[in-house]
mmCIF file of C-alpha atoms and ligand atoms in Angstrom:
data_model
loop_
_atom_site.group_PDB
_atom_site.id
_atom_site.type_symbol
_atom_site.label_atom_id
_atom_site.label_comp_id
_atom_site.label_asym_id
_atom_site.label_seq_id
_atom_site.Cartn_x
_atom_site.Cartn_y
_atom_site.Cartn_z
ATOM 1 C CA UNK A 1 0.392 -109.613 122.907
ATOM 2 C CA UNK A 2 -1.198 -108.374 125.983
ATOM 3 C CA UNK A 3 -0.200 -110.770 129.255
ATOM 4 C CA UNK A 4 -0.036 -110.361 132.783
ATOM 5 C CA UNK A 5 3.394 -110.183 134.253
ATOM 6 C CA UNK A 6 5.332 -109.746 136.653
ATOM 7 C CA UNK A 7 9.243 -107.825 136.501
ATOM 8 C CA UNK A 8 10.350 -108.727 140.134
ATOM 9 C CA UNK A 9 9.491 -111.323 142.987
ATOM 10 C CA UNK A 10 7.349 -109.903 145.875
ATOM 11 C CA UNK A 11 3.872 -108.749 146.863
ATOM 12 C CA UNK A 12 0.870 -108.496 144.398
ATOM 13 C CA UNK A 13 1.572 -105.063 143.847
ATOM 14 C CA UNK A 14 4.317 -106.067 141.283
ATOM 15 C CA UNK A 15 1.642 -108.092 139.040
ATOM 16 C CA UNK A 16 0.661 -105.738 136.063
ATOM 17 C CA UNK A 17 -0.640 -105.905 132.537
ATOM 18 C CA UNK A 18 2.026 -105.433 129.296
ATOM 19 C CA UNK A 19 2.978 -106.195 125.864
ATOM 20 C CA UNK A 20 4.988 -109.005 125.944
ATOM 21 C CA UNK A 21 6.609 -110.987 122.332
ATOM 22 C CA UNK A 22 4.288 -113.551 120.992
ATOM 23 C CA UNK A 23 5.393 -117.350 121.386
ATOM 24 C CA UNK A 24 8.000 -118.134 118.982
ATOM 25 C CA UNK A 25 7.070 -118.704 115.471
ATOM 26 C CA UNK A 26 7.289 -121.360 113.840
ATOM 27 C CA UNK A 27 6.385 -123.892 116.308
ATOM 28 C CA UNK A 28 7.730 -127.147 116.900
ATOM 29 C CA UNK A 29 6.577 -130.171 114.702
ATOM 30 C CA UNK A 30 4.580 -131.444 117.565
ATOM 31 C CA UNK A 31 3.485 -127.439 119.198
ATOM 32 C CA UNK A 32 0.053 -126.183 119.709
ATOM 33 C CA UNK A 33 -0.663 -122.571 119.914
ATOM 34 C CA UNK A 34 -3.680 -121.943 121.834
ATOM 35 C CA UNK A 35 -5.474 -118.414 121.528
ATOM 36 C CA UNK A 36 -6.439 -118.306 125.477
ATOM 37 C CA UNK A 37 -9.752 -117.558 126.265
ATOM 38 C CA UNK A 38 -9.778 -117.992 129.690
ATOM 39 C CA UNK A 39 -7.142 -119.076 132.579
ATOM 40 C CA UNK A 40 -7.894 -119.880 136.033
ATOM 41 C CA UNK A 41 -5.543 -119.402 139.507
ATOM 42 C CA UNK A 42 -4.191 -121.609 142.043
ATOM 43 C CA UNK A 43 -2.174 -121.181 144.863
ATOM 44 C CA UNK A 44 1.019 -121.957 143.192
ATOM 45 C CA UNK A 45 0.704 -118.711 141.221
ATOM 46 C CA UNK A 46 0.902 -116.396 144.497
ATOM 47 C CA UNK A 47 3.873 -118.450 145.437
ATOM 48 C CA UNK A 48 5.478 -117.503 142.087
ATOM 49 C CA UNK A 49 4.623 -113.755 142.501
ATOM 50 C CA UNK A 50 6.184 -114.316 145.989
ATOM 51 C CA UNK A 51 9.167 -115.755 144.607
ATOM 52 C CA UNK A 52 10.235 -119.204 143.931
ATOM 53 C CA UNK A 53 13.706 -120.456 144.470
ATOM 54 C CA UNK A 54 14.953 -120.585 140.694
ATOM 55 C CA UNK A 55 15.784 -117.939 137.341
ATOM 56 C CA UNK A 56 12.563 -116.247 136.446
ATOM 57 C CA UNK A 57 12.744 -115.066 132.979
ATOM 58 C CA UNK A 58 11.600 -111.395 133.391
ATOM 59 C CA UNK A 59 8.583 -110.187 132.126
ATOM 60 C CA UNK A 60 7.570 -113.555 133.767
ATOM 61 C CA UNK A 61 4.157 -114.288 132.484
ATOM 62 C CA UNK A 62 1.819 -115.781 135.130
ATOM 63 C CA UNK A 63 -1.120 -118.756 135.233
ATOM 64 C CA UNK A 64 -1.001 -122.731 134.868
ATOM 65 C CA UNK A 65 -4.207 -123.305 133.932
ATOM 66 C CA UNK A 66 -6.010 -122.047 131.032
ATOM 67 C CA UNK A 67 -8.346 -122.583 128.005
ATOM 68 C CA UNK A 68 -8.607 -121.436 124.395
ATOM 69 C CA UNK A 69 -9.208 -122.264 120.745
ATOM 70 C CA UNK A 70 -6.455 -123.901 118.788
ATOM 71 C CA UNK A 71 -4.684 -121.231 116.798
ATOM 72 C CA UNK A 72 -2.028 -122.997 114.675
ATOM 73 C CA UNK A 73 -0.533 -126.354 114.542
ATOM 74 C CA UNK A 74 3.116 -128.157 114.379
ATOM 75 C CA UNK A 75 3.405 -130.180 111.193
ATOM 76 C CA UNK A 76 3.231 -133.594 113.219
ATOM 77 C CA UNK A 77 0.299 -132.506 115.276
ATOM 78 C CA UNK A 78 -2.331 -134.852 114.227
ATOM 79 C CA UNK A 79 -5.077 -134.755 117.356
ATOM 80 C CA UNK A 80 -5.822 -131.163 117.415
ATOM 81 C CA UNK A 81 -6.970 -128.502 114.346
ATOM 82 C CA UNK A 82 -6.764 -124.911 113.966
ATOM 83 C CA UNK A 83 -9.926 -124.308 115.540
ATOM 84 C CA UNK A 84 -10.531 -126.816 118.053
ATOM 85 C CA UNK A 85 -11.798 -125.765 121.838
ATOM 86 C CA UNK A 86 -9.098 -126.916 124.054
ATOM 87 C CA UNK A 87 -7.624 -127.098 127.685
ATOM 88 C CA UNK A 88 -4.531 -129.014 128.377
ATOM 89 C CA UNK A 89 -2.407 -130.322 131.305
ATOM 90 C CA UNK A 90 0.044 -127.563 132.614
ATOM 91 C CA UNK A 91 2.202 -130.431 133.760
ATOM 92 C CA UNK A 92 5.191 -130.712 130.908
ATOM 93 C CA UNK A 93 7.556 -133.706 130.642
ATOM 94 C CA UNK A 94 10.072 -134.451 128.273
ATOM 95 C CA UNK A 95 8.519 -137.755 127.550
ATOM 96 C CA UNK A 96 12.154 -139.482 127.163
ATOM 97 C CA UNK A 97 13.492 -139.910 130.785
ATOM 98 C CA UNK A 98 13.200 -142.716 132.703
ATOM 99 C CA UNK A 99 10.041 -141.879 134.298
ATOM 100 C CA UNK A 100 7.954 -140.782 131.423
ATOM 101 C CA UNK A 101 8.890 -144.175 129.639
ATOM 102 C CA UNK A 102 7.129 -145.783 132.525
ATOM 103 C CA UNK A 103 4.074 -143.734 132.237
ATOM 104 C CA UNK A 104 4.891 -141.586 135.024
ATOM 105 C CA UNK A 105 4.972 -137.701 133.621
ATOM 106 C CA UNK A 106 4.994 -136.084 136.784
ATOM 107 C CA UNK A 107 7.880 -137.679 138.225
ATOM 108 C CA UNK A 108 10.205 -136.428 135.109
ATOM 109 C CA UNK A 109 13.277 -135.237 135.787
ATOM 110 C CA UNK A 110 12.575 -132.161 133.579
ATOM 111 C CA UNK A 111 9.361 -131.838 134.824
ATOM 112 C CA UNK A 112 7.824 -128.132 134.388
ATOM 113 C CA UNK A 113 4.949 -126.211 135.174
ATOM 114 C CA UNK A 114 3.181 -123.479 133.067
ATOM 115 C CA UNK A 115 3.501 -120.377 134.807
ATOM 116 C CA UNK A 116 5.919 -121.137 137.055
ATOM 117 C CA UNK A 117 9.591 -122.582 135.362
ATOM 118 C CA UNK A 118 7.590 -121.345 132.053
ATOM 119 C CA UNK A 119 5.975 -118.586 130.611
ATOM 120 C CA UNK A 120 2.103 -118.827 131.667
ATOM 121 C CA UNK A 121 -1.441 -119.016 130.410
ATOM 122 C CA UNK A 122 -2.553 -115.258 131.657
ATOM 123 C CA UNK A 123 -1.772 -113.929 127.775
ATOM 124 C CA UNK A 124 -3.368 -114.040 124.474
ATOM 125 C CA UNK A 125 -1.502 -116.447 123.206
ATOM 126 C CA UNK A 126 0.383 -119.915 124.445
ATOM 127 C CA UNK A 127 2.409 -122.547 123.426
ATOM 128 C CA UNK A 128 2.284 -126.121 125.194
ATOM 129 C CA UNK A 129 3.294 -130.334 123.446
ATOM 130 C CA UNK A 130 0.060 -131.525 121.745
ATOM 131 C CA UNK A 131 0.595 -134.253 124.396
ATOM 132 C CA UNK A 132 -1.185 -131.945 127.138
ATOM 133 C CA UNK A 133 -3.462 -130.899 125.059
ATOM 134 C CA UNK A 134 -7.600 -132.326 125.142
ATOM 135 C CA UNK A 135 -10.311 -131.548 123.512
ATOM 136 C CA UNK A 136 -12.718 -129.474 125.788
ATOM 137 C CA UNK A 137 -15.846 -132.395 126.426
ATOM 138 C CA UNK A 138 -19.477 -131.521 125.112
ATOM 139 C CA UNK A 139 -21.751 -131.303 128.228
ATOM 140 C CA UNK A 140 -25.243 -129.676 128.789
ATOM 141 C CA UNK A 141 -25.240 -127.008 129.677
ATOM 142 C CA UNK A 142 -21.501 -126.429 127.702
ATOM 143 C CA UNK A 143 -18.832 -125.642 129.938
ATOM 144 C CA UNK A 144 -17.873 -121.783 130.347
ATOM 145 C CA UNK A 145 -14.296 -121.151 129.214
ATOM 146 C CA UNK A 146 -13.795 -119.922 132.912
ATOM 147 C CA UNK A 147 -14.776 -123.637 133.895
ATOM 148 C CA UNK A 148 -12.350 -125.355 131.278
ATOM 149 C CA UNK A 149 -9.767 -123.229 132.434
ATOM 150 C CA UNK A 150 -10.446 -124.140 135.868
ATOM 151 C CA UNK A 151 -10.495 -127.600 135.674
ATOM 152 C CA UNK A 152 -7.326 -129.167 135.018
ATOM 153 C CA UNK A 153 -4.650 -128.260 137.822
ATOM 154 C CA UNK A 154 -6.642 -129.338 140.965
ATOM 155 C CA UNK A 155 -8.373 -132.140 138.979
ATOM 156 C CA UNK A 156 -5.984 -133.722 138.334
ATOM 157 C CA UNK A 157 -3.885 -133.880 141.250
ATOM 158 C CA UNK A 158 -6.865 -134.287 143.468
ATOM 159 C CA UNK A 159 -7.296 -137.392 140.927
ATOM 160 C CA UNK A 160 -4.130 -138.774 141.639
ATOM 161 C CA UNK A 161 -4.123 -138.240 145.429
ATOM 162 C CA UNK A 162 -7.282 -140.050 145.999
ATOM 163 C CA UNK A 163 -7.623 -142.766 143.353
ATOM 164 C CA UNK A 164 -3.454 -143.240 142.475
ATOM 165 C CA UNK A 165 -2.029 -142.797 145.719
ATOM 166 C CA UNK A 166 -4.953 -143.457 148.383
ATOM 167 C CA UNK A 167 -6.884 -145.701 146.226
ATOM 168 C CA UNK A 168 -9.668 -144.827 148.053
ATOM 169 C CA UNK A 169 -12.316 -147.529 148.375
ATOM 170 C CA UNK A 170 -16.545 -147.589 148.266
ATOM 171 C CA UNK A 171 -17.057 -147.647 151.943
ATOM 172 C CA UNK A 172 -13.850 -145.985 153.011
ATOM 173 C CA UNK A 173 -13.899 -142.747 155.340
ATOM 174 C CA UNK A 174 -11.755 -140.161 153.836
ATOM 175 C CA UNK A 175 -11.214 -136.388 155.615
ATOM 176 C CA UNK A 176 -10.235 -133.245 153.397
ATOM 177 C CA UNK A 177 -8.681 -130.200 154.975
ATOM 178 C CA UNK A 178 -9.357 -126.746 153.672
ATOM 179 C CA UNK A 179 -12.536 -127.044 151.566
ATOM 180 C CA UNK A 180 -12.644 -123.802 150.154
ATOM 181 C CA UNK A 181 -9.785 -124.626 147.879
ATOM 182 C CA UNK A 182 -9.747 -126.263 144.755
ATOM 183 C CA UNK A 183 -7.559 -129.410 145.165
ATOM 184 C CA UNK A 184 -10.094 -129.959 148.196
ATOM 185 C CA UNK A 185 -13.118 -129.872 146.380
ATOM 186 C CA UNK A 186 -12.277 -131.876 143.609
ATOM 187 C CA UNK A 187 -11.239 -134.304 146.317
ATOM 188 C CA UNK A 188 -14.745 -134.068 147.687
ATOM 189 C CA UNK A 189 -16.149 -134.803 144.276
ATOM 190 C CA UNK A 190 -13.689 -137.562 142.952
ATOM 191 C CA UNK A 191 -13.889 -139.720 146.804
ATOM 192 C CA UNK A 192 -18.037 -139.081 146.692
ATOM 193 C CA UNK A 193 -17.678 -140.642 142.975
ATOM 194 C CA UNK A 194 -15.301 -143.535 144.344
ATOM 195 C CA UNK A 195 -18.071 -143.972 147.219
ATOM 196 C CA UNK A 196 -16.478 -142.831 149.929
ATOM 197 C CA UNK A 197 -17.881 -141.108 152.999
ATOM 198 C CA UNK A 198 -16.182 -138.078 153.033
ATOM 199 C CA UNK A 199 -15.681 -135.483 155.936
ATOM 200 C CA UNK A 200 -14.408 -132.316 154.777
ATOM 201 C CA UNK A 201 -13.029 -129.308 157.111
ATOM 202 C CA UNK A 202 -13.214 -125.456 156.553
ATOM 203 C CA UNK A 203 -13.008 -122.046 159.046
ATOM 204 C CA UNK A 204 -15.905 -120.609 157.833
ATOM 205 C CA UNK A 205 -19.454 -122.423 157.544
ATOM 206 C CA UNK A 206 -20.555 -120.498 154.496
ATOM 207 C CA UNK A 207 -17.966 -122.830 152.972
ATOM 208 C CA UNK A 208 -18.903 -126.218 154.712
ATOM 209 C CA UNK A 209 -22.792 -125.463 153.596
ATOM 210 C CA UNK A 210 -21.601 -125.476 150.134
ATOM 211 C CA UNK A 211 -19.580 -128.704 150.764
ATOM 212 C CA UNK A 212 -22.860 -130.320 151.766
ATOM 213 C CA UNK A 213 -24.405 -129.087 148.839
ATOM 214 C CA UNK A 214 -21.393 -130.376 146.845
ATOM 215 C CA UNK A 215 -21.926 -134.352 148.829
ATOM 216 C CA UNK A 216 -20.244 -133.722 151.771
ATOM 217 C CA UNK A 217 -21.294 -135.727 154.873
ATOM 218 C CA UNK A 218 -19.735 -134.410 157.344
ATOM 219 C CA UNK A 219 -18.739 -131.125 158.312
ATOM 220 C CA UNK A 220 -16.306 -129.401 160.417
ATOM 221 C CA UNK A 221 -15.074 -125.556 161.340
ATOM 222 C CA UNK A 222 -11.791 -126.243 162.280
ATOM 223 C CA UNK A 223 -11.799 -123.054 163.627
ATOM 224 C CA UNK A 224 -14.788 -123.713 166.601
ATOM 225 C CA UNK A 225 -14.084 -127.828 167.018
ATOM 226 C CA UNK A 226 -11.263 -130.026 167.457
ATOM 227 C CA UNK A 227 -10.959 -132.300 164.351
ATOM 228 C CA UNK A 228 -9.282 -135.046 165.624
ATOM 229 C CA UNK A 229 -11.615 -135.444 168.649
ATOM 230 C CA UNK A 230 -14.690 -134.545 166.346
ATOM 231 C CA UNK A 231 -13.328 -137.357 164.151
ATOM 232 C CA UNK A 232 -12.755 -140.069 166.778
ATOM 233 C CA UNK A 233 -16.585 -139.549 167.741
ATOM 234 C CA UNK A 234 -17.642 -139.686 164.936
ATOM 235 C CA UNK A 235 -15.934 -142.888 163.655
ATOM 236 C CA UNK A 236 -16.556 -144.947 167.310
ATOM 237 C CA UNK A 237 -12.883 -143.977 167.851
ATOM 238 C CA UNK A 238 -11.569 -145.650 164.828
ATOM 239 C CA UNK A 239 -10.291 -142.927 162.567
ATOM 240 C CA UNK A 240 -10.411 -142.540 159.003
ATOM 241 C CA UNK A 241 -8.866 -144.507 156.284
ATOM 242 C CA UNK A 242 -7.727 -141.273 154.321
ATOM 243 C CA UNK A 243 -6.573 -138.003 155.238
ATOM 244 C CA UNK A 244 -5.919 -135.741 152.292
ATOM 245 C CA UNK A 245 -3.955 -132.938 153.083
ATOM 246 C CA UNK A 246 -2.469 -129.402 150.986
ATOM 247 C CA UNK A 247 -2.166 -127.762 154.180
ATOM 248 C CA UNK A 248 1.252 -128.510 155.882
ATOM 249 C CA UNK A 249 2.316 -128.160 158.832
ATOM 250 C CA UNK A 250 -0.506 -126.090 160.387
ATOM 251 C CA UNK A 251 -3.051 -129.289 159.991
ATOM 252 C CA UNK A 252 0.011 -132.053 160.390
ATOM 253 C CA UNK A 253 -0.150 -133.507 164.084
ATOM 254 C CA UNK A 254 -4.117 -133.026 163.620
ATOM 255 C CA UNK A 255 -4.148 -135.548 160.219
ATOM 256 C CA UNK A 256 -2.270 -138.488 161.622
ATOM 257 C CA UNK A 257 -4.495 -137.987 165.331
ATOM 258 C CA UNK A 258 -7.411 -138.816 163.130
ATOM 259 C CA UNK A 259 -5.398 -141.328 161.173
ATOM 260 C CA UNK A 260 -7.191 -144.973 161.524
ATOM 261 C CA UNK A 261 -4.978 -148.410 161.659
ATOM 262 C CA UNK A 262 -3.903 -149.400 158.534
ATOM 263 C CA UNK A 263 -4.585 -145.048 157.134
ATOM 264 C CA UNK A 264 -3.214 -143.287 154.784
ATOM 265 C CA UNK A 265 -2.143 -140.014 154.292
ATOM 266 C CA UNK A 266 -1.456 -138.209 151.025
ATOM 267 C CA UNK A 267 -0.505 -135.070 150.610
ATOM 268 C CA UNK A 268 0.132 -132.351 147.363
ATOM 269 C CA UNK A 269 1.327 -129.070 149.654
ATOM 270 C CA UNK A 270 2.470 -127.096 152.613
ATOM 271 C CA UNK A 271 1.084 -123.739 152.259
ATOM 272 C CA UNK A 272 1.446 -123.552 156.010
ATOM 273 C CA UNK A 273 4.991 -124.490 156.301
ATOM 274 C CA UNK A 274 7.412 -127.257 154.748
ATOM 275 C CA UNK A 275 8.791 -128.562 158.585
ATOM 276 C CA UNK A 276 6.503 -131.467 160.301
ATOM 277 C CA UNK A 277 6.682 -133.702 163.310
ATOM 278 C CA UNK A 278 6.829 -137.199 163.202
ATOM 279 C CA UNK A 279 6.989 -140.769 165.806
ATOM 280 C CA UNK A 280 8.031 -143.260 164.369
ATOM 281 C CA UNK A 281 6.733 -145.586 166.977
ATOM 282 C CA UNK A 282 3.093 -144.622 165.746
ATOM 283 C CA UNK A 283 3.891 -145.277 162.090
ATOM 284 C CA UNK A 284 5.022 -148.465 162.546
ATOM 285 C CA UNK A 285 2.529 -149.597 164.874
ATOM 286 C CA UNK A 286 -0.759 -148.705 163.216
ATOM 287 C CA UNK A 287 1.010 -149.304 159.653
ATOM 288 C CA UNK A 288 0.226 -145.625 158.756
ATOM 289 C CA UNK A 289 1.005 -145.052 154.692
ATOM 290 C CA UNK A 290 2.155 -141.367 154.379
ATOM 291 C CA UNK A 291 2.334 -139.987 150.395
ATOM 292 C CA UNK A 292 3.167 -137.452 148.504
ATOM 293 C CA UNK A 293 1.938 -136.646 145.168
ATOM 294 C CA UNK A 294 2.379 -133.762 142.812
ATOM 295 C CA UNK A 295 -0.041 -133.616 139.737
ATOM 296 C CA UNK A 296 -0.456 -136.595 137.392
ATOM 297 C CA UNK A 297 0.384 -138.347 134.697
ATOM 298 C CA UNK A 298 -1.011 -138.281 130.697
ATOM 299 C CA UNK A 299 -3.003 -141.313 131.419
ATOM 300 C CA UNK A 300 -4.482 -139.632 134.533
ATOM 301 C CA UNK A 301 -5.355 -136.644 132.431
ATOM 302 C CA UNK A 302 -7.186 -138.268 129.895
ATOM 303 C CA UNK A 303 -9.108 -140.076 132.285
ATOM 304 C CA UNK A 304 -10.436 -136.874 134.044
ATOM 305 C CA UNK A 305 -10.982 -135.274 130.894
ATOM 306 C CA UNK A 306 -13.311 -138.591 129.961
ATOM 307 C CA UNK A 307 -14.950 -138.779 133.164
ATOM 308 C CA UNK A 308 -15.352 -134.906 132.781
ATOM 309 C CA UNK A 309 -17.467 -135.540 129.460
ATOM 310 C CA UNK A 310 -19.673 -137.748 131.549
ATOM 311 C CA UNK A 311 -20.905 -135.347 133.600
ATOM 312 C CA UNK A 312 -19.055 -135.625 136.937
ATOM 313 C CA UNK A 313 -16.331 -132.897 138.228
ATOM 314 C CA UNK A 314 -17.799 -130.016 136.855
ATOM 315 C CA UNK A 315 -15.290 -127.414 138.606
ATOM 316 C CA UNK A 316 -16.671 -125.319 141.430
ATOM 317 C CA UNK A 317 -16.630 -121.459 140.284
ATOM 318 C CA UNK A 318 -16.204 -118.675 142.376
ATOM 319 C CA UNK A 319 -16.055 -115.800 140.310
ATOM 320 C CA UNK A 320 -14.312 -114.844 137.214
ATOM 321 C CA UNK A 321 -12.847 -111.699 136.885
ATOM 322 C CA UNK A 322 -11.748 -109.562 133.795
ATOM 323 C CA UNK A 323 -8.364 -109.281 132.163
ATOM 324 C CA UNK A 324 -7.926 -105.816 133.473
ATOM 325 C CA UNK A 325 -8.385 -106.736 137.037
ATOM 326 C CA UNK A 326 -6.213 -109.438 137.018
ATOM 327 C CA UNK A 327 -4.298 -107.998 140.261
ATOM 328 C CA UNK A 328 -7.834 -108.318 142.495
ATOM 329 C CA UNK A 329 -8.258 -111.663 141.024
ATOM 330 C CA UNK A 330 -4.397 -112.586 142.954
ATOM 331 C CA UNK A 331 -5.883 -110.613 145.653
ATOM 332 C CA UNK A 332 -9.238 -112.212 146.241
ATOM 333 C CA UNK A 333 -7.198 -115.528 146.056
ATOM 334 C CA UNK A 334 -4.497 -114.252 148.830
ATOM 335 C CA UNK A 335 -7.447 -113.454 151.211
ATOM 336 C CA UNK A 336 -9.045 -116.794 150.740
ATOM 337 C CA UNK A 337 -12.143 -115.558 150.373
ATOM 338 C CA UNK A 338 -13.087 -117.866 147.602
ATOM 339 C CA UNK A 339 -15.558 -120.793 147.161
ATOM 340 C CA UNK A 340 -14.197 -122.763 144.314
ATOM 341 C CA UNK A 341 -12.189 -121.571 141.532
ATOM 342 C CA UNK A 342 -11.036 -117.890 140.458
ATOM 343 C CA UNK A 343 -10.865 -117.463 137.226
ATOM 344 C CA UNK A 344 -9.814 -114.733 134.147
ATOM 345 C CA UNK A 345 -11.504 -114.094 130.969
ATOM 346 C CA UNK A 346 -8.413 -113.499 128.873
ATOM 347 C CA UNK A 347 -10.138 -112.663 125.366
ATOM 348 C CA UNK A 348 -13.743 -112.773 124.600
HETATM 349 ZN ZN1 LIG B 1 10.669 -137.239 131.623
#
C-alpha cells in the first residue's frame, strides 16, 4: 500500500511517499481495518520526523489522526461493519493496567500513539482496537473526511484540559495561548460552550480576527502587547481563572503573571522548551493549581464524538492538501502558517 514514511530521523526532507506491507492479516478478534480516506497533522508528527527519543520501526509510517470507511472486521467486533464511516481515538491503551480499569486510558502504562510508537494513519490502510473506533456523526452539511480526520487529536485533549482538568465554569475567565493551533481552538470552542469568557492570544491578527469570528472575546498579539499587563487591565487586576497552555517555556512566567487567586493552569505541551521557572512562595500563596494533561480517556472520546453530532466543535480547516504533497503539508505546518487544521486526502 502506498504510505508516507519516513527511513531516518531529521528534517522534512526525509518524509517521502512508498510501498509499504499492508497491516497484518488476519486481524485480531477485536481489530478494525480502516481504508483511510483522509488524515490530518499535528505538531507531534514534526516532532516524530525530528526524532523522538525511542526505536522507530523503519519505514516509519507517519499521522495520528485520520478517517476512513471500515474495511474488515475482527470476529468479536460487534459496533462497527465493513462499511461503516469512521474516525477513532489515536490514543491506544491496553485496557488491563491499573489505570485503564479506573477509566483512565491515557494514563496507561502502555499507552501509545498512532504515528508515533506505531505505524500511522498517512497510508491506505490502518489497523487500530474497535475500542477507539466511532462512528463518524450525521451533521448538515456532512462533515468532509478532511474534517473527521481532523477532529479527534486536539478535541479531545483540548476536552480534557478544559472540562477534566480545569473544569472550567459559566462565568469563569479562561486565556489560550497560540490560537492558530488546533488544541487552542478547540479550547476556544469547548470553554465558549462551557460559558466561559475566553481571551485567546496569537502573533499575527489575521489569526485573532478569525478567533473572534470563532467566539473569542478578547484578543491579543502577543507579539505588539504584553499579555500579562493586557490581562491585569482587563480583569481590574484580578487575573484569570484558567490559563491553558501548549506552549512551554516561551509563554511560562507570562501564564502564571496573569494567573488569578485560586487559578489554574493546565497544560498538554512545550513546543518551546521542556525547562520552566517556578516560586514556590507564589503557588502557595494564591493557591495556584498547575496540570498537566495528555489526551483523554474512552469516556472523554465518546462524549466529544456525541457533542460533535450536535453540532458544536466542528474542526477549524485550513487547507487540505493531496497525498502527493504530503511533504508541503509538514512544511506549511513547520512554518505555522496555518489557521486551523492541515489535513491529507489519502484516497478519494
Ligand atoms: Zn492500561
Amino acid at each position: 500500500m502506498r504510505a508516507c514514511v519516513i527511513r531516518a530521523t531529521g528534517g522534512l526532507d526525509q518524509i517521502q511517499l512508498a510501498d509499504v506491507p499492508e497491516p497484518p492479516d488476519p486481524l485480531g478478534p477485536r481489530e478494525v481495518r480502516i481504508a483511510i480516506r483522509a488524515a490530518a497533522l499535528n505538531h507531534l508528527d514534526l516532532f516524530v520526523v525530528r526524532g523522538m527519543p525511542r526505536d522507530y520501526r523503519f519505514p516509519h509510517i507517519l499521522g495520528a489522526d485520520g478517517a476512513g470507511v471500515v474495511d474488515a472486521v475482527g470476529a468479536q467486533v460487534g459496533t462497527v461493519k465493513p462499511g461503516d464511516r469512521v474516525m477513532f481515538n489515536p490514543g491506544l491503551s491496553d485496557y488491563t493496567c491499573e489505570f485503564c480499569r479506573g477509566g483512565e486510558h491515557s494514563l496507561c502504562v502502555n499507552y501509545r500513539l498512532l504515528g508515533e510508537h506505531l505505524h500511522g494513519t498517512l497510508a491506505e490502510y490502518l489497523v487500530v482496537p474497535e475500542q477507539n473506533v466511532a462512528l463518524i456523526p450525521a451533521l448538515a452539511p456532512p462533515l468532509t473526511w478532511a474534517e473527521a480526520a481532523a477532529f479527534s487529536l486536539v478535541t479531545l485533549t483540548a476536552w480534557r484540559m478544559v472540562v477534566t482538568r480545569a473544569q472550567v465554569q459559566p462565568g469563569e475567565t479562561v486565556l489560550v495561548w497560540g490560537i492558530g493551533g488546533g488544541v487552542s481552538l478547540a479550547a476556544l470552542q469547548i470553554a465558549k460552550l462551557r460559558g466561559a469568557r475566553v481571551i485567546v492570544t496569537s502573533s499575527q491578527d489575521a489569526k485573532l480576527q478569525e478567533a473572534r469570528r470563532l467566539g473569542a472575546d478578547i484578543t491579543l498579539n502577543h507579539r505588539t502587547q504584553k499579555v500579562a499587563q493586557e490581562v491585569r487591565a482587563l480583569t481590574s487586576k484580578r487575573g484569570v481563572d484558567v490559563v491553558i497552555d501548549h506552549v512551554g517555556q516561551a509563554t511560562w512566567d507570562e501564564s502564571l503573571r496573569c494567573l488569578a487567586r485560586g487559578g489554574r493552569l493546565v497544560t498538554c505541551g512545550a513546543t518551546t522548551g521542556p525547562q520552566v521557572g517556578l516560586d514556590l512562595r507564589r503557588l502557595f500563596w494564591f493557591q495556584w493549581t498547575l496540570m498537566g494533561s495528555t489526551m483523554g480517556n474512552a469516556a472523554e472520546y465518546r462524549e466529544i464524538v456525541r457533542v460533535l453530532g450536535g453540532g458544536a466543535l466542528r474542526p477549524v480547516m485550513d487547507r487540505v492538501f493531496p497525498f502527493t504533497e504530503s511533504r508541503a503539508a509538514f512544511e506549511r505546518l513547520e512554518r505555522s502558517e496555518q489557521l486551523g487544521k492541515i489535513a491529507i486526502q489519502v484516497a478519494e
